[in-house]
Amino acid sequence: MAEQTQRPITIIAGPCAVESEEQLSSVAETIREAGLSWLRGGTFKPRTSPYSFQGLGDEGLSILSAIGKRFGLSTITEVVDVAHVEMIDKSVDCLQIGMRNMANYELLKAVGNATAKSGKHVLLKRGMAATISEWLAASEYLTTAGSTHVMLCERGIRTFETATRFTLDIAAVPIVHKLSILPVCVDVSHPAGQSDLVPALAKAAVAAGCDALMIEVHPDPPHALSDGPQQLTLSQFSQLVDELRTLAAALGRELR
Amino acid sequence: MAEQTQRPITIIAGPCAVESEEQLSSVAETIREAGLSWLRGGTFKPRTSPYSFQGLGDEGLSILSAIGKRFGLSTITEVVDVAHVEMIDKSVDCLQIGMRNMANYELLKAVGNATAKSGKHVLLKRGMAATISEWLAASEYLTTAGSTHVMLCERGIRTFETATRFTLDIAAVPIVHKLSILPVCVDVSHPAGQSDLVPALAKAAVAAGCDALMIEVHPDPPHALSDGPQQLTLSQFSQLVDELRTLAAALGRELR
Amino acid sequence: MAEQTQRPITIIAGPCAVESEEQLSSVAETIREAGLSWLRGGTFKPRTSPYSFQGLGDEGLSILSAIGKRFGLSTITEVVDVAHVEMIDKSVDCLQIGMRNMANYELLKAVGNATAKSGKHVLLKRGMAATISEWLAASEYLTTAGSTHVMLCERGIRTFETATRFTLDIAAVPIVHKLSILPVCVDVSHPAGQSDLVPALAKAAVAAGCDALMIEVHPDPPHALSDGPQQLTLSQFSQLVDELRTLAAALGRELR
Amino acid sequence: MAEQTQRPITIIAGPCAVESEEQLSSVAETIREAGLSWLRGGTFKPRTSPYSFQGLGDEGLSILSAIGKRFGLSTITEVVDVAHVEMIDKSVDCLQIGMRNMANYELLKAVGNATAKSGKHVLLKRGMAATISEWLAASEYLTTAGSTHVMLCERGIRTFETATRFTLDIAAVPIVHKLSILPVCVDVSHPAGQSDLVPALAKAAVAAGCDALMIEVHPDPPHALSDGPQQLTLSQFSQLVDELRTLAAALGRELR
């Protein structure tokens, strides 16, 4: 396993979906006050049902980009369509491939080609039934296209257990470190499915040696337009960051 | 459950991938001699590794279309990219959405829009970790776009068992009939993963009441460019069709 | 795969649990009228919660034994405790090892030793998360102890799908026939979890080539003390047997 | 969730199986030098194949008991047979119910009855396909019998992923704390299946808030009679304990 001491842990935080400038700026302010640097927010949302909220689209992307600049935060959003790749590549710092599209190889090739030119980052989430081996193979669609800043993201796999939304495969962290040179992020909100489990999963991910953490936070979770139950409030998030900082320090690492 | 007696069972057969005109015509001839009407063949192949055979693409599509016409067979191939939808919609009778793309909703919308105009059929495979509920929700991306000939296709789910490539969820047949008005096909080759299991699974699917069966057949499986082990030879296929015809007759149904 | 033509298909039917002499005799009468020969009934019931009905125990065993003799039916019940093996071995024709105890090797050894002497049959259910390989290995605890009439029983495995109680692994039938000389039964009631799915699963199992079928039937399912929703009524059972007989005949087989 | 600060973390270490007095005493010495207090060792081993090493049985139990006393360590071993309960209850401080027997309710009742009288501890491992809800229900077979020192033990669940032996369900720790008053241990060796993953999983379990950790350690893993690949060497174990102690301190907890 690669020597991880001293490697900072990147915290990627923000709401499930960008809902308004006001919503996103309150989250961005909290992130900046916590001394962190990345802001996430869904703009084009892939939803299981065609009748669910599908994201603000272009407008959401403009808000995300503007708020990122205003608060000096790097930004990340999911891309779900080859036709959006160019626009999203211009608007944010990192393009996310979601779990539903891990094996949408045409999208991966398009994102690989775009980011090979732009130098932007790519975050590749693991499919909910993908083996680690298939996930690493999918990442090669990006790297063979020339993408140079690819990060993998474990986000829970589908199992028989229903007490959580997905089963976080915490062992994916050391295994990816063993088999690949790519860094690995852990999305702790989607496997949890409920916010009170998020702190324990976030600490476990840090202790397991992750390179980044993705945490959903919303100024008013009960009124969120998507995934409300799993999002932390602003104050829960700030408190968790304090606890994670202490934990990281004990491991010779720091948050950014 | 809908009354199924007298409803014919559609057999969709052909190679995993279109490899050449010669290969495909030998399969088409066998299908026609068996009194059947549908020919399948992969042209744009989504593969786990970027280094695997990716299909013949446009050339494969031309071969499939030409052979279909020559032998009077309806044709089906998988579409993996929104940019290909129009071309494939013009070339074949049914567009297949593969299991990797079941939740690629942008592709579903594009296929839904195209087939709403063309009147072509769509076959929607179940994602390997999709619940039946999520699969039915995905089909609504097609039907709400106006697609009127959508068929669902069970093709095995991912479980812990490794003796088969996927676990065929045979109960999906009566459950879909209970919850939906859409017909349901069963792909018996992918769950089997090895050709000697195909006959038992095909018979089970017919007995369970499926509306269609998808079976991979190749004139020379050991030299197939993809998925050789699970493809039947031409003579194995002809024999299986005979057995299925007897079985179907006992259930008051016939093959087409 | 062994030649199966002409091998009869044994139907093992009866209630989830023996509840009374009256209940069991009405089922036994229906089985005899259908021309079948095996009666099942749980007497010592392993239940997930200690607060659920645990079976009638000794009294249930006496009822099962008496009703079997009165109607000329062979009997089977589950054994959950090494201390009960001798008594159950004397009372019934076949000892069932349930899915919870597939890897309770001390119980397997005890049942193996007892049936080596008595010549009684053993039915070994597959654990809900056991691979076929582990299930076959478990059967060797019986056969190496000298048991000579061991039958395996597929009863559904645990997966992420919740539309059924368990996912029936229909491919287990041809795989066991390929890897083992032991016959294979399919319990179609437990994977279904609801009675309206039972006919489709039963037909699929017959078409897949099973050697025996286990079907739960109860004179009054809504008032059953356990597993009511998945049990067929007497008339549903009789109708299903008629349909299965027609199907079996088309496959060159008969029910017994 | 219960306030966990200040609650010590119990480390339960030792070989997969007791193989000899020499083997076990070298492990016990390492545990004592590390300032820890619990020694584990399998004596009656449930093995998937009847042809694998089945443990030293009575002799192993005598060795474990003697070494525990000599080094002042509490001892734990697995019980697989109702007939052994009394003897094992007399010989060790904690009786382990293994994952294969989580739903062997007759064994649970016997262990519950014995420990209700003796006051000994019980460790109940989660079945590899048991939901957390079923696992908690199983624990009630112990507590309703009067057992007062029951600890649950997460040890990985069976999923489709094959890169690890089992998938450690790290979220089980906060969920058990939320739903139950019972403490929860994490066995990190069985899910890992290979020793180099053990440190990351052990740290994750501590960070997630576990009450105890079970770690397999052997003086010579390559020559172990069972599960060699997943056992730590003595020096790897000592180093890991040092790292865990630092981590625990950052969380306001200490090892014992």
CSV table of C-alpha atoms in Angstrom, one decimal, chain B residues 2-250:
chain,number,residue,atom,x,y,z
B,2,ALA,CA,-53.0,-11.7,-17.8
B,3,GLU,CA,-54.4,-14.6,-19.7
B,4,GLN,CA,-51.4,-15.9,-21.7
B,5,THR,CA,-52.9,-18.9,-23.4
B,6,GLN,CA,-52.6,-18.6,-27.2
B,7,ARG,CA,-50.0,-15.8,-27.0
B,8,PRO,CA,-47.1,-16.8,-29.1
B,9,ILE,CA,-43.6,-17.0,-27.7
B,10,THR,CA,-41.1,-14.9,-29.8
B,11,ILE,CA,-37.7,-16.5,-30.1
B,12,ILE,CA,-35.0,-13.9,-30.6
B,13,ALA,CA,-31.8,-15.6,-31.7
B,14,GLY,CA,-28.4,-14.8,-33.1
B,15,PRO,CA,-24.8,-14.3,-32.2
B,16,CYS,CA,-23.5,-12.2,-29.4
B,17,ALA,CA,-21.7,-10.0,-31.9
B,18,VAL,CA,-22.1,-9.6,-35.7
B,19,GLU,CA,-18.6,-10.7,-36.9
B,20,SER,CA,-19.1,-11.1,-40.7
B,21,GLU,CA,-21.8,-11.5,-43.4
B,22,GLU,CA,-20.9,-15.2,-43.6
B,23,GLN,CA,-21.2,-15.8,-39.9
B,24,LEU,CA,-24.6,-14.0,-39.7
B,25,SER,CA,-26.1,-15.5,-42.8
B,26,SER,CA,-25.5,-19.0,-41.5
B,27,VAL,CA,-27.3,-18.2,-38.3
B,28,ALA,CA,-30.1,-16.5,-40.2
B,29,GLU,CA,-30.6,-19.5,-42.3
B,30,THR,CA,-30.9,-21.7,-39.3
B,31,ILE,CA,-33.4,-19.4,-37.7
B,32,ARG,CA,-35.6,-19.3,-40.8
B,33,GLU,CA,-35.4,-23.1,-41.2
B,34,ALA,CA,-36.6,-23.4,-37.6
B,35,GLY,CA,-39.7,-21.3,-38.6
B,36,LEU,CA,-38.7,-18.4,-36.4
B,37,SER,CA,-38.7,-14.6,-37.1
B,38,TRP,CA,-36.2,-12.6,-35.2
B,39,LEU,CA,-32.4,-12.1,-35.6
B,40,ARG,CA,-30.2,-10.5,-33.0
B,41,GLY,CA,-26.6,-9.4,-33.3
B,42,GLY,CA,-24.4,-7.0,-31.4
B,43,THR,CA,-22.8,-4.2,-33.4
B,44,PHE,CA,-21.8,-1.6,-30.9
B,45,LYS,CA,-20.6,-3.7,-27.9
B,46,PRO,CA,-20.2,-2.2,-24.4
B,47,ARG,CA,-17.3,-4.2,-23.0
B,48,THR,CA,-16.0,-4.2,-19.4
B,49,SER,CA,-12.4,-3.6,-20.6
B,50,PRO,CA,-11.5,-1.0,-23.2
B,51,TYR,CA,-9.1,-3.5,-24.7
B,52,SER,CA,-11.8,-6.1,-25.6
B,53,PHE,CA,-13.4,-6.4,-29.0
B,54,GLN,CA,-15.9,-3.5,-29.3
B,55,GLY,CA,-18.0,-4.7,-32.2
B,56,LEU,CA,-18.0,-3.9,-35.9
B,57,GLY,CA,-20.0,-0.7,-35.4
B,58,ASP,CA,-21.5,0.8,-38.6
B,59,GLU,CA,-20.3,-2.1,-40.7
B,60,GLY,CA,-22.0,-4.6,-38.4
B,61,LEU,CA,-25.2,-2.6,-38.5
B,62,SER,CA,-25.2,-2.8,-42.3
B,63,ILE,CA,-24.6,-6.5,-42.3
B,64,LEU,CA,-27.4,-7.1,-39.8
B,65,SER,CA,-29.8,-5.0,-41.7
B,66,ALA,CA,-29.0,-6.6,-45.0
B,67,ILE,CA,-29.1,-10.2,-43.7
B,68,GLY,CA,-32.4,-9.5,-42.0
B,69,LYS,CA,-33.9,-8.4,-45.3
B,70,ARG,CA,-32.4,-11.2,-47.2
B,71,PHE,CA,-33.9,-13.9,-44.9
B,72,GLY,CA,-37.1,-12.0,-44.1
B,73,LEU,CA,-36.2,-11.8,-40.4
B,74,SER,CA,-36.9,-8.9,-38.0
B,75,THR,CA,-33.7,-7.5,-36.4
B,76,ILE,CA,-32.6,-6.2,-33.1
B,77,THR,CA,-29.3,-4.7,-31.9
B,78,GLU,CA,-28.1,-2.8,-28.8
B,79,VAL,CA,-27.8,1.0,-28.8
B,80,VAL,CA,-25.2,2.4,-26.4
B,81,ASP,CA,-25.0,6.1,-27.5
B,82,VAL,CA,-27.5,8.8,-28.0
B,83,ALA,CA,-25.6,9.8,-31.1
B,84,HIS,CA,-26.4,6.4,-32.7
B,85,VAL,CA,-30.1,6.3,-32.0
B,86,GLU,CA,-31.3,7.8,-35.2
B,87,MET,CA,-29.1,5.6,-37.4
B,88,ILE,CA,-30.0,2.4,-35.5
B,89,ASP,CA,-33.7,3.3,-35.4
B,90,LYS,CA,-33.6,3.4,-39.2
B,91,SER,CA,-31.6,0.1,-39.6
B,92,VAL,CA,-33.4,-2.4,-37.4
B,93,ASP,CA,-36.8,-3.3,-36.1
B,94,CYS,CA,-36.1,-3.2,-32.4
B,95,LEU,CA,-33.6,-1.2,-30.3
B,96,GLN,CA,-32.1,-2.9,-27.3
B,97,ILE,CA,-31.1,-1.0,-24.2
B,98,GLY,CA,-28.5,-3.2,-22.5
B,99,MET,CA,-28.2,-3.9,-18.8
B,100,ARG,CA,-25.4,-1.5,-18.3
B,101,ASN,CA,-27.5,1.3,-19.6
B,102,MET,CA,-30.9,0.6,-17.9
B,103,ALA,CA,-30.4,3.6,-15.7
B,104,ASN,CA,-28.8,5.8,-18.5
B,105,TYR,CA,-31.9,7.9,-18.6
B,106,GLU,CA,-30.7,10.3,-21.3
B,107,LEU,CA,-30.3,7.3,-23.6
B,108,LEU,CA,-33.8,6.0,-22.6
B,109,LYS,CA,-35.3,9.4,-23.4
B,110,ALA,CA,-33.6,9.6,-26.8
B,111,VAL,CA,-34.7,6.0,-27.7
B,112,GLY,CA,-38.2,6.8,-26.4
B,113,ASN,CA,-38.5,9.9,-28.6
B,114,ALA,CA,-37.1,8.2,-31.7
B,115,THR,CA,-39.4,5.1,-31.4
B,116,ALA,CA,-42.4,7.3,-30.6
B,117,LYS,CA,-42.0,8.6,-34.1
B,118,SER,CA,-40.8,5.5,-35.9
B,119,GLY,CA,-43.0,3.0,-34.2
B,120,LYS,CA,-40.1,0.6,-33.7
B,121,HIS,CA,-39.9,-1.8,-30.8
B,122,VAL,CA,-37.6,-1.4,-27.8
B,123,LEU,CA,-36.2,-4.1,-25.6
B,124,LEU,CA,-35.2,-2.9,-22.1
B,125,LYS,CA,-32.9,-5.2,-20.3
B,126,ARG,CA,-32.9,-5.3,-16.5
B,127,GLY,CA,-29.8,-3.8,-14.8
B,128,MET,CA,-27.8,-6.5,-13.0
B,129,ALA,CA,-28.6,-4.9,-9.6
B,130,ALA,CA,-31.9,-3.3,-10.4
B,131,THR,CA,-35.0,-4.3,-8.5
B,132,ILE,CA,-38.1,-5.1,-10.5
B,133,SER,CA,-39.5,-1.9,-9.2
B,134,GLU,CA,-36.6,0.2,-10.5
B,135,TRP,CA,-36.7,-1.6,-13.9
B,136,LEU,CA,-40.4,-0.8,-14.3
B,137,ALA,CA,-39.7,2.8,-13.4
B,138,ALA,CA,-37.0,2.9,-16.0
B,139,SER,CA,-39.5,1.7,-18.6
B,140,GLU,CA,-41.5,4.8,-17.9
B,141,TYR,CA,-38.8,6.9,-19.4
B,142,LEU,CA,-39.6,5.1,-22.7
B,143,THR,CA,-43.3,5.1,-22.4
B,144,THR,CA,-43.7,8.7,-21.2
B,145,ALA,CA,-41.7,9.7,-24.3
B,146,GLY,CA,-44.3,8.0,-26.4
B,147,SER,CA,-42.7,4.6,-27.2
B,148,THR,CA,-45.6,2.1,-27.7
B,149,HIS,CA,-43.8,-1.2,-28.2
B,150,VAL,CA,-41.7,-1.7,-25.1
B,151,MET,CA,-40.7,-5.2,-24.0
B,152,LEU,CA,-38.8,-5.9,-20.8
B,153,CYS,CA,-36.0,-8.4,-20.7
B,154,GLU,CA,-34.9,-10.3,-17.6
B,155,ARG,CA,-31.2,-11.4,-18.0
B,156,GLY,CA,-30.0,-12.5,-14.6
B,157,ILE,CA,-29.0,-10.5,-11.6
B,158,ARG,CA,-25.8,-10.3,-9.7
B,159,THR,CA,-25.6,-12.4,-6.6
B,160,PHE,CA,-23.0,-14.2,-4.5
B,161,GLU,CA,-23.3,-17.4,-6.6
B,162,THR,CA,-20.4,-17.9,-9.0
B,163,ALA,CA,-21.5,-21.2,-10.6
B,164,THR,CA,-23.4,-19.2,-13.1
B,165,ARG,CA,-22.5,-15.9,-14.7
B,166,PHE,CA,-25.6,-14.2,-13.3
B,167,THR,CA,-28.5,-15.6,-11.3
B,168,LEU,CA,-31.6,-15.9,-13.5
B,169,ASP,CA,-34.5,-14.4,-11.5
B,170,ILE,CA,-37.2,-16.6,-13.0
B,171,ALA,CA,-39.8,-15.1,-10.7
B,172,ALA,CA,-39.5,-11.9,-12.6
B,173,VAL,CA,-41.7,-13.3,-15.3
B,174,PRO,CA,-44.9,-13.7,-13.2
B,175,ILE,CA,-44.1,-10.6,-11.2
B,176,VAL,CA,-43.9,-8.4,-14.3
B,177,HIS,CA,-47.1,-9.9,-15.6
B,178,LYS,CA,-48.7,-9.0,-12.3
B,179,LEU,CA,-47.4,-5.4,-12.0
B,180,SER,CA,-47.3,-4.3,-15.6
B,181,ILE,CA,-48.9,-4.6,-19.0
B,182,LEU,CA,-45.6,-4.9,-20.7
B,183,PRO,CA,-44.5,-8.2,-22.2
B,184,VAL,CA,-41.4,-9.9,-20.7
B,185,CYS,CA,-38.5,-11.6,-22.5
B,186,VAL,CA,-35.9,-13.8,-20.9
B,187,ASP,CA,-32.3,-13.8,-22.1
B,188,VAL,CA,-31.1,-17.2,-21.0
B,189,SER,CA,-27.6,-17.0,-22.4
B,190,HIS,CA,-26.1,-14.3,-20.2
B,191,PRO,CA,-27.2,-15.8,-16.9
B,192,ALA,CA,-26.1,-19.3,-18.0
B,193,GLY,CA,-22.6,-18.1,-19.0
B,194,GLN,CA,-22.0,-21.7,-20.4
B,195,SER,CA,-24.0,-23.2,-23.2
B,196,ASP,CA,-24.9,-26.5,-21.5
B,197,LEU,CA,-27.1,-24.7,-19.0
B,198,VAL,CA,-29.1,-22.9,-21.7
B,199,PRO,CA,-31.7,-25.6,-22.5
B,200,ALA,CA,-32.8,-26.0,-18.9
B,201,LEU,CA,-33.1,-22.2,-18.4
B,202,ALA,CA,-34.9,-21.8,-21.7
B,203,LYS,CA,-37.5,-24.5,-20.8
B,204,ALA,CA,-37.9,-22.9,-17.3
B,205,ALA,CA,-38.6,-19.5,-18.9
B,206,VAL,CA,-41.2,-20.9,-21.2
B,207,ALA,CA,-42.9,-22.8,-18.4
B,208,ALA,CA,-42.9,-19.7,-16.3
B,209,GLY,CA,-44.9,-17.9,-19.0
B,210,CYS,CA,-42.4,-15.6,-20.8
B,211,ASP,CA,-43.5,-13.7,-23.9
B,212,ALA,CA,-40.1,-14.0,-25.6
B,213,LEU,CA,-36.8,-15.8,-25.3
B,214,MET,CA,-33.4,-14.5,-26.3
B,215,ILE,CA,-30.8,-17.1,-27.1
B,216,GLU,CA,-27.3,-16.6,-28.4
B,217,VAL,CA,-26.3,-18.9,-31.2
B,218,HIS,CA,-23.0,-18.9,-33.3
B,219,PRO,CA,-21.8,-21.1,-36.1
B,220,ASP,CA,-18.5,-21.6,-34.3
B,221,PRO,CA,-18.6,-20.7,-30.6
B,222,PRO,CA,-15.0,-21.6,-29.7
B,223,HIS,CA,-13.9,-18.9,-32.2
B,224,ALA,CA,-16.4,-16.3,-31.3
B,225,LEU,CA,-15.0,-12.8,-30.7
B,226,SER,CA,-17.1,-12.4,-27.5
B,227,ASP,CA,-18.9,-14.6,-25.1
B,228,GLY,CA,-18.1,-17.9,-26.9
B,229,PRO,CA,-18.7,-20.2,-24.0
B,230,GLN,CA,-22.4,-19.3,-23.6
B,231,GLN,CA,-23.4,-19.5,-27.3
B,232,LEU,CA,-25.1,-22.6,-28.8
B,233,THR,CA,-24.0,-24.1,-32.0
B,234,LEU,CA,-26.4,-24.1,-34.9
B,235,SER,CA,-27.4,-27.8,-34.3
B,236,GLN,CA,-27.8,-27.3,-30.6
B,237,PHE,CA,-30.1,-24.4,-31.3
B,238,SER,CA,-32.2,-26.3,-33.8
B,239,GLN,CA,-32.6,-29.2,-31.3
B,240,LEU,CA,-33.5,-26.8,-28.5
B,241,VAL,CA,-36.2,-25.1,-30.6
B,242,ASP,CA,-37.8,-28.5,-31.3
B,243,GLU,CA,-37.9,-29.3,-27.6
B,244,LEU,CA,-39.3,-25.8,-26.8
B,245,ARG,CA,-42.0,-26.2,-29.4
B,246,THR,CA,-43.2,-29.4,-27.8
B,247,LEU,CA,-43.1,-27.8,-24.4
B,248,ALA,CA,-45.0,-24.7,-25.6
B,249,ALA,CA,-47.6,-26.8,-27.2
B,250,ALA,CA,-48.3,-28.5,-23.9
